CSV table of C-alpha atoms in Angstrom, one decimal:
chain,number,residue,atom,x,y,z
N,294,MET,CA,201.3,203.3,66.2
N,295,LYS,CA,202.4,201.7,63.0
N,296,LEU,CA,204.6,198.6,62.6
N,297,LYS,CA,207.6,200.7,61.6
N,298,ALA,CA,207.3,202.9,64.7
N,299,ALA,CA,207.0,199.7,66.9
N,300,VAL,CA,210.2,198.3,65.4
N,301,ARG,CA,212.0,201.6,65.9
N,302,TYR,CA,210.8,201.6,69.5
N,303,GLN,CA,211.9,198.1,70.2
N,304,VAL,CA,215.2,198.4,68.4
N,305,THR,CA,216.2,201.5,70.2
N,306,ASN,CA,215.6,199.9,73.6
N,307,LEU,CA,217.3,196.6,72.6
N,308,LEU,CA,220.4,198.3,71.1
N,309,ALA,CA,220.9,200.3,74.3
N,310,LEU,CA,220.9,197.1,76.3
N,311,LEU,CA,223.1,195.5,73.7
N,312,LEU,CA,225.7,198.3,73.9
N,313,VAL,CA,225.8,197.9,77.7
N,314,PHE,CA,226.3,194.1,77.4
N,315,SER,CA,228.9,194.6,74.7
N,316,GLY,CA,230.7,197.2,76.7
N,317,ILE,CA,231.0,194.9,79.7
N,318,ILE,CA,232.2,191.9,77.6
N,319,GLY,CA,234.6,194.1,75.7
N,320,ALA,CA,236.1,195.5,78.9
N,321,LEU,CA,236.6,192.0,80.3
N,322,LEU,CA,238.2,190.9,77.0
N,323,ILE,CA,240.5,193.9,77.0
N,324,MET,CA,241.5,193.3,80.6
N,325,GLY,CA,242.2,189.6,79.9
N,326,ASN,CA,244.3,190.5,76.9
N,327,ILE,CA,246.3,193.1,78.9
N,328,VAL,CA,246.9,190.6,81.7
N,329,ALA,CA,248.0,187.8,79.3
N,330,THR,CA,250.2,190.1,77.3
N,331,SER,CA,251.9,191.6,80.4
N,332,SER,CA,252.8,188.1,81.6
N,333,GLY,CA,254.2,187.1,78.2
N,334,GLY,CA,251.3,184.8,77.3
N,335,VAL,CA,248.7,184.8,74.5
N,336,PHE,CA,245.1,185.7,75.3
N,337,ILE,CA,242.6,183.3,73.7
N,338,ALA,CA,238.8,183.7,74.3
N,339,SER,CA,236.4,181.0,73.0
N,340,GLY,CA,232.8,180.3,73.4
N,341,ILE,CA,231.8,183.9,73.4
N,342,SER,CA,228.6,183.0,71.4
N,343,THR,CA,227.4,181.1,74.5
N,344,LEU,CA,227.2,184.5,76.4
N,345,GLY,CA,225.1,185.8,73.5
N,346,PHE,CA,222.5,183.1,74.1
N,347,GLY,CA,222.3,184.0,77.8
N,348,PHE,CA,221.9,187.7,76.9
N,349,ILE,CA,219.3,187.3,74.1
N,350,GLY,CA,217.4,184.8,76.1
N,351,ILE,CA,217.1,187.0,79.2
N,352,LEU,CA,216.3,189.9,77.0
N,353,ALA,CA,213.5,188.1,75.1
N,354,PHE,CA,212.0,186.6,78.3
N,355,THR,CA,212.0,189.9,80.3
N,356,THR,CA,210.8,192.3,77.6
N,357,PHE,CA,208.2,190.2,75.7
N,358,GLU,CA,205.2,190.7,78.0
N,359,GLY,CA,205.8,194.4,78.6
N,360,ASP,CA,206.3,195.1,74.9
N,361,LEU,CA,203.3,193.1,74.0
N,362,ARG,CA,201.0,194.9,76.3
N,363,PHE,CA,202.4,198.3,75.4
N,364,LEU,CA,202.2,197.8,71.7
N,365,LEU,CA,198.7,196.3,71.9
N,366,GLN,CA,197.5,199.3,73.9
N,367,ASN,CA,198.9,201.5,71.1
N,368,GLY,CA,196.8,199.9,68.4
N,369,LEU,CA,198.9,197.1,66.9
N,370,THR,CA,197.5,193.6,66.4
N,371,ARG,CA,199.1,190.6,68.0
N,372,ALA,CA,200.5,189.5,64.6
N,373,GLN,CA,202.1,193.0,64.2
N,374,VAL,CA,203.5,192.8,67.7
N,375,LEU,CA,205.1,189.5,67.0
N,376,ALA,CA,206.4,190.7,63.6
N,377,SER,CA,208.0,193.7,65.4
N,378,CYS,CA,209.6,191.4,67.9
N,379,ALA,CA,210.8,189.1,65.2
N,380,ILE,CA,212.4,192.0,63.2
N,381,SER,CA,213.9,193.6,66.3
N,382,PHE,CA,215.5,190.4,67.7
N,383,SER,CA,216.6,189.3,64.3
N,384,LEU,CA,218.7,192.5,64.2
N,385,VAL,CA,220.0,191.8,67.7
N,386,GLY,CA,220.9,188.2,66.7
N,387,PHE,CA,222.7,189.4,63.6
N,388,LEU,CA,224.7,191.9,65.6
N,389,LEU,CA,225.6,189.3,68.2
N,390,THR,CA,226.7,186.8,65.5
N,391,THR,CA,228.8,189.5,63.9
N,392,ALA,CA,230.4,190.4,67.2
N,393,ASN,CA,231.1,186.7,67.8
N,394,ALA,CA,232.7,186.4,64.4
N,395,VAL,CA,235.0,189.4,65.1
N,396,CYS,CA,235.9,188.2,68.6
N,397,ASP,CA,236.6,184.7,67.4
N,398,ALA,CA,238.8,185.9,64.5
N,399,PHE,CA,240.9,188.1,66.7
N,400,LEU,CA,240.8,186.3,70.1
N,401,SER,CA,240.5,182.6,69.2
N,402,GLY,CA,243.4,182.4,66.8
N,403,GLY,CA,241.3,181.8,63.7
N,404,ALA,CA,238.2,182.3,61.7
N,405,HIS,CA,234.7,182.3,63.2
N,406,GLN,CA,233.9,178.9,64.6
N,407,SER,CA,230.3,177.7,64.4
N,408,LEU,CA,228.7,176.1,67.4
N,409,LEU,CA,227.9,173.2,65.0
N,410,VAL,CA,230.0,170.6,63.3
N,411,GLY,CA,233.1,172.6,64.0
N,412,SER,CA,232.7,174.5,60.7
N,413,ASN,CA,233.6,178.1,60.0
N,414,GLY,CA,233.2,180.9,57.5
N,415,MET,CA,229.8,182.0,56.2
N,416,LEU,CA,228.1,178.7,56.8
N,417,GLY,CA,229.1,178.8,60.5
N,418,PHE,CA,227.9,182.4,60.6
N,419,LEU,CA,224.5,181.3,59.2
N,420,TRP,CA,224.2,178.5,61.7
N,421,THR,CA,225.0,180.6,64.7
N,422,PHE,CA,222.5,183.3,63.5
N,423,LEU,CA,219.8,180.8,63.0
N,424,ALA,CA,220.5,179.2,66.4
N,425,TYR,CA,219.9,182.7,68.0
N,426,LEU,CA,216.6,183.0,66.1
N,427,ALA,CA,215.5,179.5,67.2
N,428,PHE,CA,216.4,180.1,70.8
N,429,THR,CA,214.7,183.5,70.8
N,430,ALA,CA,211.5,182.0,69.4
N,431,VAL,CA,211.5,179.3,72.0
N,432,VAL,CA,212.0,181.9,74.8
N,433,PHE,CA,209.1,183.9,73.3
N,434,ALA,CA,206.9,180.9,73.5
N,435,LEU,CA,207.9,180.3,77.2
N,436,ALA,CA,207.3,184.0,78.0
N,437,ALA,CA,203.8,183.7,76.3
N,438,LEU,CA,203.2,180.6,78.4
N,439,ARG,CA,204.1,182.4,81.5
N,440,MET,CA,201.6,185.1,80.6
N,441,ARG,CA,198.9,182.5,80.0
N,442,MET,CA,199.6,180.5,83.2
N,443,GLY,CA,200.5,183.3,85.5
N,444,LYS,CA,203.9,183.9,87.1
N,445,LYS,CA,203.6,181.7,90.2
N,446,PRO,CA,202.1,178.6,88.4
N,447,PHE,CA,204.7,178.9,85.6
N,448,LEU,CA,207.6,179.1,88.2
N,449,ALA,CA,206.2,176.1,90.0
N,450,ALA,CA,205.9,174.1,86.8
N,451,PHE,CA,209.4,175.1,85.9
N,452,VAL,CA,210.9,174.1,89.2
N,453,ILE,CA,209.0,170.7,89.1
N,454,ALA,CA,210.3,170.0,85.6
N,455,VAL,CA,213.9,170.8,86.6
N,456,LEU,CA,213.7,168.6,89.7
N,457,ALA,CA,212.1,165.8,87.7
N,458,PHE,CA,215.0,166.0,85.2
N,459,LEU,CA,217.6,166.0,87.9
N,460,PHE,CA,216.2,163.2,90.1
N,461,ALA,CA,214.9,161.0,87.3
N,462,PRO,CA,218.1,158.8,87.2
N,463,ALA,CA,218.0,158.3,90.9
N,464,ALA,CA,214.2,157.5,90.8
N,465,CYS,CA,214.7,155.1,88.0
N,466,GLU,CA,217.4,153.3,90.0
N,467,ALA,CA,215.3,153.2,93.1
N,468,ILE,CA,212.2,151.9,91.4
N,469,PHE,CA,213.6,149.6,88.7
N,470,GLY,CA,217.0,148.8,90.2
N,471,SER,CA,219.0,150.2,87.3
N,472,VAL,CA,219.9,153.6,86.1
N,473,GLU,CA,220.8,152.2,82.7
N,474,LEU,CA,217.1,151.9,81.9
N,475,TYR,CA,216.9,155.7,82.2
N,476,TRP,CA,219.9,156.4,80.0
N,477,ASN,CA,218.8,153.9,77.4
N,478,SER,CA,215.3,155.4,77.2
N,479,ILE,CA,216.6,158.9,76.5
N,480,GLU,CA,219.4,157.9,74.2
N,481,PRO,CA,217.3,157.9,71.0
N,482,PHE,CA,216.3,161.5,71.7
N,483,PHE,CA,219.9,162.6,72.0
N,484,LEU,CA,220.8,160.7,68.8
N,485,GLN,CA,218.0,162.5,67.0
N,486,MET,CA,219.1,165.8,68.3
N,487,SER,CA,222.7,165.1,67.3
N,488,ALA,CA,221.6,164.3,63.8
N,489,ALA,CA,219.4,167.5,63.7
N,490,LEU,CA,222.5,169.5,64.6
N,491,GLY,CA,224.5,168.0,61.8
N,492,TYR,CA,226.3,165.2,63.6
N,493,ALA,CA,225.9,161.6,62.4
N,494,SER,CA,227.8,158.4,62.2
N,495,GLY,CA,228.1,158.8,58.5
N,496,GLY,CA,229.7,162.3,58.8
N,497,ALA,CA,228.5,165.9,58.9
N,498,TYR,CA,225.3,167.1,57.3
N,499,PRO,CA,225.4,170.9,57.0
N,500,ILE,CA,221.8,171.2,55.8
N,501,ASN,CA,220.4,169.6,58.9
N,502,PRO,CA,221.0,172.5,61.3
N,503,ILE,CA,219.5,175.0,58.8
N,504,ILE,CA,216.3,172.9,58.5
N,505,PHE,CA,216.2,172.2,62.3
N,506,PHE,CA,216.6,175.8,63.4
N,507,THR,CA,214.2,177.1,60.8
N,508,VAL,CA,211.5,174.7,61.9
N,509,VAL,CA,212.1,175.4,65.6
N,510,THR,CA,211.9,179.2,64.9
N,511,ALA,CA,208.6,178.7,63.0
N,512,LEU,CA,207.1,176.5,65.7
N,513,GLY,CA,208.2,178.8,68.5
N,514,ALA,CA,206.7,181.9,66.8
N,515,LEU,CA,203.5,180.0,66.2
N,516,ALA,CA,203.3,178.9,69.8
N,517,ALA,CA,203.9,182.4,71.0
N,518,TYR,CA,201.2,183.8,68.7
N,519,LEU,CA,198.6,181.2,69.8
N,520,LEU,CA,199.4,181.6,73.5
N,521,THR,CA,198.9,185.4,73.3
N,522,ARG,CA,195.8,185.4,71.2
N,523,ARG,CA,193.6,186.0,74.2
N,524,ALA,CA,196.2,187.7,76.4
N,525,GLU,CA,194.7,190.3,78.7
N,526,VAL,CA,195.8,193.9,78.1
N,527,ARG,CA,195.8,196.1,81.2
């Protein structure tokens, strides 16, 4: 199998799932619009792009291992498999971003609103698209880590990490007598993340999200490649 055939195979499967997802969301939006119009109100839908992150994340996590094994068994190298995944999911991300822009324009009372800095237009479109790519690359890395660790150890590690995050404030208060110590310790991280997303005390910096998401995408893809270099093919 060649890279072009692999991309065609993945795109065909992904687009079928995307059509189902779009049909469900479209039906819900139409129903909401009908209900709002019949009651004399105006239907406004916002935050649709958030649903896209859930969809593309689940899709990337659940299909990565199966596609990797199938394509490796059909003669592709790991680099070619990851290239096929990158091309296929870039198309899905572009289509989701386009759908978000259309829905926002007609159902949010204005132009496409970016997730970042409250901007709109082409720059907002670019930001959202790059955010999809970065998120997908991180999910690919997690899916590759699950392959390397095994499903049960990965699930156990995930549950432990979530519980540690949830109970860290309470543990900090119990041990040190103050929850403020916890919040003060993580505040620099959130300030750095805010700056990376374009928010800063001095104003908005549109170039920051572009750089941030590009770096995250590259690191996620590299991690996925390194973690799958010795993946077993059965």
